[in-house]
Tab-separated table of C-alpha atoms in Angstrom:
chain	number	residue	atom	x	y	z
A	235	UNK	CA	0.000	0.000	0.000
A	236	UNK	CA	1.333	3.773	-1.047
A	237	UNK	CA	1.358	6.519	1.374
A	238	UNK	CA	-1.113	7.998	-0.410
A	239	UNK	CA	-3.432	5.424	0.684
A	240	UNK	CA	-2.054	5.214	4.357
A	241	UNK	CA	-2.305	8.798	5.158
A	242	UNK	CA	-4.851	11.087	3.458
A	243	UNK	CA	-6.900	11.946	6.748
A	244	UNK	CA	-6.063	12.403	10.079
A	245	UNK	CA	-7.437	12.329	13.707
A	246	UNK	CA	-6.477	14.089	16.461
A	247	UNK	CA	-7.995	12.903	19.797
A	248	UNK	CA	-6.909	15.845	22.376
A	249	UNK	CA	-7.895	19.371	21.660
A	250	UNK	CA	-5.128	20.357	24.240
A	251	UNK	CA	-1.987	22.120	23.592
A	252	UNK	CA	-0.284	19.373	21.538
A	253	UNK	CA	-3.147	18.228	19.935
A	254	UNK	CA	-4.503	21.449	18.536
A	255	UNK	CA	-0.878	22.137	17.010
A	256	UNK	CA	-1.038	18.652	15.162
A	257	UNK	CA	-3.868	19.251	13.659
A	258	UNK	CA	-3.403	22.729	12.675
A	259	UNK	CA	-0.328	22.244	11.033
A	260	UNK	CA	-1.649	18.762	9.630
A	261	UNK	CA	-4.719	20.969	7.972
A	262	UNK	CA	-1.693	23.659	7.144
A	263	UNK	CA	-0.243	21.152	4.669
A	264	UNK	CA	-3.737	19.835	2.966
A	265	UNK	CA	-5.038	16.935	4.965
A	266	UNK	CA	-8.621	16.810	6.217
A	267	UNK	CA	-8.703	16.808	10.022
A	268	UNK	CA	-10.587	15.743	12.482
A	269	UNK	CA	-10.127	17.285	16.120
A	270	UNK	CA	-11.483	15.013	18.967
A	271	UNK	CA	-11.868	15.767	22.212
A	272	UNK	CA	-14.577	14.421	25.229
A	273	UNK	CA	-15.122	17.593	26.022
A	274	UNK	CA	-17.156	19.922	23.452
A	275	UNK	CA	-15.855	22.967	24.882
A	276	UNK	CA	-12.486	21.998	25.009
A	277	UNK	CA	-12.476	21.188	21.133
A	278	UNK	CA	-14.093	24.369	20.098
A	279	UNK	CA	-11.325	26.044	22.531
A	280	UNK	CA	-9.037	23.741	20.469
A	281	UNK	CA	-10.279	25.176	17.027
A	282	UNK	CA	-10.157	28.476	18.259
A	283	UNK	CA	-6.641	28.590	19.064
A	284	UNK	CA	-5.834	27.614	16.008
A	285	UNK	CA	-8.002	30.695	14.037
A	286	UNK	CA	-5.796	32.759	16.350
A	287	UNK	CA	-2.779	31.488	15.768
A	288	UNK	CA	-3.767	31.104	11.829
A	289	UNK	CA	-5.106	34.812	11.660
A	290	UNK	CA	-1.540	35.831	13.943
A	291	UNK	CA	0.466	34.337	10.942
A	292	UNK	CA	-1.555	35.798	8.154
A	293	UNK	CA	-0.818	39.492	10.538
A	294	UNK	CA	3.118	38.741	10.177
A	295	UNK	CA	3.401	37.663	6.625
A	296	UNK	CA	4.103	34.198	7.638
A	297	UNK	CA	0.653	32.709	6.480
A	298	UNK	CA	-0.836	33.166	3.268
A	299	UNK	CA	-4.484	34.104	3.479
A	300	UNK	CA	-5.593	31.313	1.178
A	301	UNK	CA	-3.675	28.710	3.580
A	302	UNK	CA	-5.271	29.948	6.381
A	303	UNK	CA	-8.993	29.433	4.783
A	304	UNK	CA	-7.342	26.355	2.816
A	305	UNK	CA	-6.858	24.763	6.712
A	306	UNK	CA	-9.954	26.567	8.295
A	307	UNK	CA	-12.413	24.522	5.621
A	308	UNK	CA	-9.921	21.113	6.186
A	309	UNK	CA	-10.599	21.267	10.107
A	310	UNK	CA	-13.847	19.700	11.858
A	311	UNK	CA	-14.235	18.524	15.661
A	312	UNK	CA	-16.125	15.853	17.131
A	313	UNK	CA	-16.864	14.633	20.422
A	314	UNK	CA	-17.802	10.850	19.224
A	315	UNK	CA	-14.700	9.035	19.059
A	316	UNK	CA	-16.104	6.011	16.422
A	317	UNK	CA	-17.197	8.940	14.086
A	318	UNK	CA	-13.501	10.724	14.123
A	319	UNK	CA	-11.696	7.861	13.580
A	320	UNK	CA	-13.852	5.379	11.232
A	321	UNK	CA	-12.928	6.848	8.223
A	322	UNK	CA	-9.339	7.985	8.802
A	323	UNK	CA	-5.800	6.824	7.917
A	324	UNK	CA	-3.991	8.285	10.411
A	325	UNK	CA	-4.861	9.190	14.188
A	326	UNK	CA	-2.705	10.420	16.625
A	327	UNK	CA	-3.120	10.666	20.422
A	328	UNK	CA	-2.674	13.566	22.251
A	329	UNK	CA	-4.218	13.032	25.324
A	330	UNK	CA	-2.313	13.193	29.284
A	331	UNK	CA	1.034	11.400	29.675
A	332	UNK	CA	-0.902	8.337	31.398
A	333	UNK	CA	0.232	5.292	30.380
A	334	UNK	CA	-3.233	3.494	31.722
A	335	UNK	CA	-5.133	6.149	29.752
A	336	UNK	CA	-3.606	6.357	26.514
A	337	UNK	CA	-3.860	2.112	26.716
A	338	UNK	CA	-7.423	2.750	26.647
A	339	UNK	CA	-7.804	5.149	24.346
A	340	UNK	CA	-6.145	2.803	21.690
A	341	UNK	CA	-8.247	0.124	22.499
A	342	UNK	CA	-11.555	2.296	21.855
A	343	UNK	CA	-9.711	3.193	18.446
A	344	UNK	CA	-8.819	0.165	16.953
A	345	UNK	CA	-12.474	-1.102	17.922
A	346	UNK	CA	-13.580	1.747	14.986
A	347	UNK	CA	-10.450	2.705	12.808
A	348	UNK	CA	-9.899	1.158	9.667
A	349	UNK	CA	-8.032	-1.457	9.995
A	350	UNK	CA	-5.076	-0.313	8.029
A	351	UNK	CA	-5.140	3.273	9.744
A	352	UNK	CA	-1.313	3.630	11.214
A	353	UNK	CA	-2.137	4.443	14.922
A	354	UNK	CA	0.344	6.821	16.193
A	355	UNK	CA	0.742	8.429	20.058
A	356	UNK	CA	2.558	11.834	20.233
A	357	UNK	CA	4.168	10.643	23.789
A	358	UNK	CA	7.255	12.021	25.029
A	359	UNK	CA	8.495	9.734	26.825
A	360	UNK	CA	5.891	6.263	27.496
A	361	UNK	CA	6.896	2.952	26.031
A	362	UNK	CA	5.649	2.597	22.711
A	363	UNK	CA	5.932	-0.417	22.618
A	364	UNK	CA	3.685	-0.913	26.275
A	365	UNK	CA	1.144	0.507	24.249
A	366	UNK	CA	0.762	-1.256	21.362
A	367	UNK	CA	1.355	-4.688	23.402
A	368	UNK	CA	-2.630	-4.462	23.993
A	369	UNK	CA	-3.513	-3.744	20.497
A	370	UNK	CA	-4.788	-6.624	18.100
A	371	UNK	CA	-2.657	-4.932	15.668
A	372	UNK	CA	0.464	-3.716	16.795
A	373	UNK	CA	2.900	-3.395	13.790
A	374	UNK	CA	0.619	-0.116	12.749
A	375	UNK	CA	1.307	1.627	15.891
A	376	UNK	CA	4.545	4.046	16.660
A	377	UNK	CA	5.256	7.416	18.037
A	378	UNK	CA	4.968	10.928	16.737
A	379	UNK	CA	6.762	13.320	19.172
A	380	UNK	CA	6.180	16.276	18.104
A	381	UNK	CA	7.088	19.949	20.215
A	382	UNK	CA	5.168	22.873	21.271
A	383	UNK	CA	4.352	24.801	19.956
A	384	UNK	CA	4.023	22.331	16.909
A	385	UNK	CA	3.281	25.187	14.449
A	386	UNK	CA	6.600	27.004	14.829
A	387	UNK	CA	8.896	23.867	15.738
A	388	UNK	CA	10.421	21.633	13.428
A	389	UNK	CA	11.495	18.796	14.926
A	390	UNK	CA	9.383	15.260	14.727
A	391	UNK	CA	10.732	12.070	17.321
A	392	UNK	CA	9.525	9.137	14.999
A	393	UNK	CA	9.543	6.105	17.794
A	394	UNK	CA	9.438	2.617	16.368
A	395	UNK	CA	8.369	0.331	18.466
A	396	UNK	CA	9.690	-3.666	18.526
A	397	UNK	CA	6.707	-5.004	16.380
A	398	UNK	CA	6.223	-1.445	14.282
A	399	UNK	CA	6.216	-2.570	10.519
A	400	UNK	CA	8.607	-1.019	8.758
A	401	UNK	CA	6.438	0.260	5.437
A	402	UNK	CA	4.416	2.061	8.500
A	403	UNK	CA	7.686	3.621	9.781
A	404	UNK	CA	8.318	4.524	5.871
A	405	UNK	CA	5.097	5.867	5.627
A	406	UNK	CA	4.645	7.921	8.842
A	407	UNK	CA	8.330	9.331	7.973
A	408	UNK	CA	7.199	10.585	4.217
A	409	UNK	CA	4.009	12.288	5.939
A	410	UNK	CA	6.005	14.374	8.689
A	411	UNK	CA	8.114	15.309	5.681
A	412	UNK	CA	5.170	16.558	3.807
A	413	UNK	CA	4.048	18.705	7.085
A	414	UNK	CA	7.617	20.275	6.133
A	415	UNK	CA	9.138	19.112	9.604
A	416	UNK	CA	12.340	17.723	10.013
A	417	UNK	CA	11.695	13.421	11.631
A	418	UNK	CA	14.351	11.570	13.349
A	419	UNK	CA	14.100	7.936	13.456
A	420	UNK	CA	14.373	7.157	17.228
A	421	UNK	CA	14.283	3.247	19.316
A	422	UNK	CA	11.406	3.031	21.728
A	423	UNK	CA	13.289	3.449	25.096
A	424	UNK	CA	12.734	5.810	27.808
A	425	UNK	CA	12.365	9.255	27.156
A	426	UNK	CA	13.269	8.834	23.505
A	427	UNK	CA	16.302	11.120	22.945
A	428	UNK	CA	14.650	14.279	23.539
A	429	UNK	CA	13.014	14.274	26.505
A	430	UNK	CA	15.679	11.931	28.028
A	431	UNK	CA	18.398	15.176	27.334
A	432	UNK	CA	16.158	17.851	28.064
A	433	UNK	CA	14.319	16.693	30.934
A	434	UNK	CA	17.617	16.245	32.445
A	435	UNK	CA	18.530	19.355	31.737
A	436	UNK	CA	15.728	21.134	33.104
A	437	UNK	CA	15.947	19.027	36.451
A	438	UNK	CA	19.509	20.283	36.968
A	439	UNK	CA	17.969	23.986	36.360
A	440	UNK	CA	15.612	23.442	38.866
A	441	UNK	CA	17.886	21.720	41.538
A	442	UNK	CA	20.366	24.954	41.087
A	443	UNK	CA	17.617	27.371	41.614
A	444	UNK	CA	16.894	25.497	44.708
A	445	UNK	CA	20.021	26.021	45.762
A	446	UNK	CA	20.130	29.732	45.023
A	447	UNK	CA	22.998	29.559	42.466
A	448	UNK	CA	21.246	32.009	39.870
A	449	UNK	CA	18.003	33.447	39.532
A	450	UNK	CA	15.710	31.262	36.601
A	451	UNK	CA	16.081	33.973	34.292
A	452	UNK	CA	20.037	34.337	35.101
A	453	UNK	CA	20.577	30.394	34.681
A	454	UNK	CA	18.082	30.754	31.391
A	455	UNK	CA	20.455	33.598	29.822
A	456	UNK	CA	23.280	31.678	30.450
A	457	UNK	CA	22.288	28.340	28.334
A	458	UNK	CA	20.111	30.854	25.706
A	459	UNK	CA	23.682	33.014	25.332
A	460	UNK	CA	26.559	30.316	26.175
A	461	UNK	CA	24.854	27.108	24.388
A	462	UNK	CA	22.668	29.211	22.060
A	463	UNK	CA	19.634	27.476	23.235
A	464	UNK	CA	16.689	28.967	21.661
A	465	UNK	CA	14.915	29.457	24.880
A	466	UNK	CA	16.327	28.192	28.359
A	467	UNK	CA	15.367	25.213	30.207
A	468	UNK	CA	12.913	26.745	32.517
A	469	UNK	CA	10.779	28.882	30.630
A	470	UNK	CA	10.754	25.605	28.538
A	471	UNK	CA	9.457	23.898	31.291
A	472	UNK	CA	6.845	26.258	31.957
A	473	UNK	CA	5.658	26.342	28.233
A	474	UNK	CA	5.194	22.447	28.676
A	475	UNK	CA	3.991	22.293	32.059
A	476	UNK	CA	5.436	21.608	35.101
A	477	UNK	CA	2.956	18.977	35.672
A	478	UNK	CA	3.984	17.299	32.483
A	479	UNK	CA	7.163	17.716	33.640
A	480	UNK	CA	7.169	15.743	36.471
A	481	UNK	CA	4.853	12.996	35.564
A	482	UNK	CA	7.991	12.479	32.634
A	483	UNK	CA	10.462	13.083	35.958
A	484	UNK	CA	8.952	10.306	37.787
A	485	UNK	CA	8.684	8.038	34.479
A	486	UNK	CA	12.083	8.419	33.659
A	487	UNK	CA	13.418	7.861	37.373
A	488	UNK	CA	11.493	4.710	37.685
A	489	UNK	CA	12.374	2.842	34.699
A	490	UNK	CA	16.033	4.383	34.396
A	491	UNK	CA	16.911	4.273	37.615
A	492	UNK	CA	19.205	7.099	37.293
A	493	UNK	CA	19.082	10.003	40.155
A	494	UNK	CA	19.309	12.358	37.205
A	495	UNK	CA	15.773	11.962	36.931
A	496	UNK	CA	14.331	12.216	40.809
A	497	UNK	CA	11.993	14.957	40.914
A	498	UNK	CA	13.473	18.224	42.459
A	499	UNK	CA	11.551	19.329	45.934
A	500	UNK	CA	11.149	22.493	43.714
A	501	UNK	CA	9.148	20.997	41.040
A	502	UNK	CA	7.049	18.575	43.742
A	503	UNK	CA	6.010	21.724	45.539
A	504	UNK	CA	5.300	23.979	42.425
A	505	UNK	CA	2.979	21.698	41.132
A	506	UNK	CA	1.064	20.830	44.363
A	507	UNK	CA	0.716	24.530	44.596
A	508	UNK	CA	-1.000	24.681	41.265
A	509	UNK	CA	2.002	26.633	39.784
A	510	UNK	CA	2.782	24.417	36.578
A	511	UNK	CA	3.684	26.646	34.212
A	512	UNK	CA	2.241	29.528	31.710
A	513	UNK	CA	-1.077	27.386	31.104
A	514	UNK	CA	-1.632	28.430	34.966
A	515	UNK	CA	-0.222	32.098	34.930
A	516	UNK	CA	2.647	31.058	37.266
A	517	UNK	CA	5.772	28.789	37.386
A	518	UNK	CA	9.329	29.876	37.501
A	519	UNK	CA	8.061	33.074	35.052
A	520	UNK	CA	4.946	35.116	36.072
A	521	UNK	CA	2.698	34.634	32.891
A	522	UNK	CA	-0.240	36.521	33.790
A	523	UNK	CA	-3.356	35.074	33.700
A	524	UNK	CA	-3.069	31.594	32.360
């Protein structure tokens, strides 16, 4: 089977931060998307981040008005989860880093998704191959890492997991070409090669602001001026979430072992405090309202 065939339309199922992105800059590029979320509200909210963020690029010059009606008309959401995905080739999750909860997402999915739909998960850091262990099918199922914000970011983690068919590999490596983003081909172990050096990273950050070494902008500067980091590692970690954050943190620790990866005090506190990040108004930056 061609690519053509494999991936002409795409679910999303997660309106969230991550999921929005995908499917903008999937409908961005010409495919027909569907955005699912359980929540109504939250996929409208979904779908009208992405007018925003469409109507901010036409502002700057960096979106053509005919792409932004051309993705506009390509987008639809949906609340019914056997409607969004019967008639796709593609979906991708987007949904919490839960490894119980994206297991049962997939198994609602491949109870109504064609059956040669390539079933993809945009975790950062869960074992795709954990995933797919419960699915009656699981050489159609990899990883799709992509980064927030997805529209501006190029980069695209493609995880194979132990049983992912190759052609599917092949296939879901053409289509993140086509979304003119940049894939790397990564092995399904812990934290990918991404998260596993940036999380890292960011833990370190957070361990010297706890012990007063530099201020979070201060130790920012110095990896966005010394390493030429495009941002630094903890206004990073706000833009992701400290919650999302630590959930990786405590992933990472467990199945690496490594002390690297134990959760700061720092970030423990912050997020029991409700302070994860820009999506709340407050984490190591003040954001404002969230």
């Amino acid at each position: 089977m061609s690519d053509e065939r494999l991936i002409r339309r795409v679910a999303v199922l997660g309106a969230g931060t991550m999921g929005h992105g995908i499917a903008q800059v999937a409908a961005m590029n010409g495919y027909g998307v569907t955005l699912f979320d359980i929540d109504f509200v939250a996929a409208e909210n979904g779908l009208q981040k992405i007018r925003k963020n469409l109507e901010k690029g036409v502002q700057l010059g960096k979106v053509a008005d005919a792409t932004r009606e051309t993705a506009l008309a390509a987008l639809r959401t949906s609340t019914d989860l056997a409607e969004a995905v019967g008639e796709v080739d593609l979906v991708i999750e987007a949904a919490p880093e839960s490894m119980e909860l994206k297991k049962r997402i997939f198994t609602d999915v491949e109870a109504h998704a064609p059956t040669d739909a390539i079933l993809a998960s945009n975790t950062s850091s869960l074992s795709i191959g954990e995933i797919a262990d419960q699915l009656a099918h699981p050489a159609r199922f990899l990883g799709l890492h992509f980064f927030n914000p997805v529209h501006l970011m190029q980069l695209v983690e493609v995880v194979h997991g132990p049983r992912t068919d190759g052609e599917v590999l092949d296939a879901a490596i053409r289509w993140v070409e086509r979304l003119d983003r940049e894939p790397i081909v990564v092995k399904d172990s812990p934290g990918f090669a991404s998260s596993r050096l940036g999380v890292v990273l960011g833990l370190e950050a957070m361990r010297m602001v706890e012990e007063g070494v530099a201020s979070p902008e201060d130790i920012d500067r110095a990896m966005e001026l010394g390493y030429r980091h495009p941002m630094g590692p903890l206004k990073l970690t706000d833009l992701v979430g400290l919650d999302v954050r630590l959930g990786i943190a405590r992933y990472l620790h467990a199945t690496l072992g490594s002390e690297a990866f134990r959760p700061p005090e720092i970030l423990e506190r912050m997020v029991a405090e409700g302070r994860t990040g820009k999506k709340a108004g407050s984490g190591f930056y003040d954001w404002g309202e969230g």
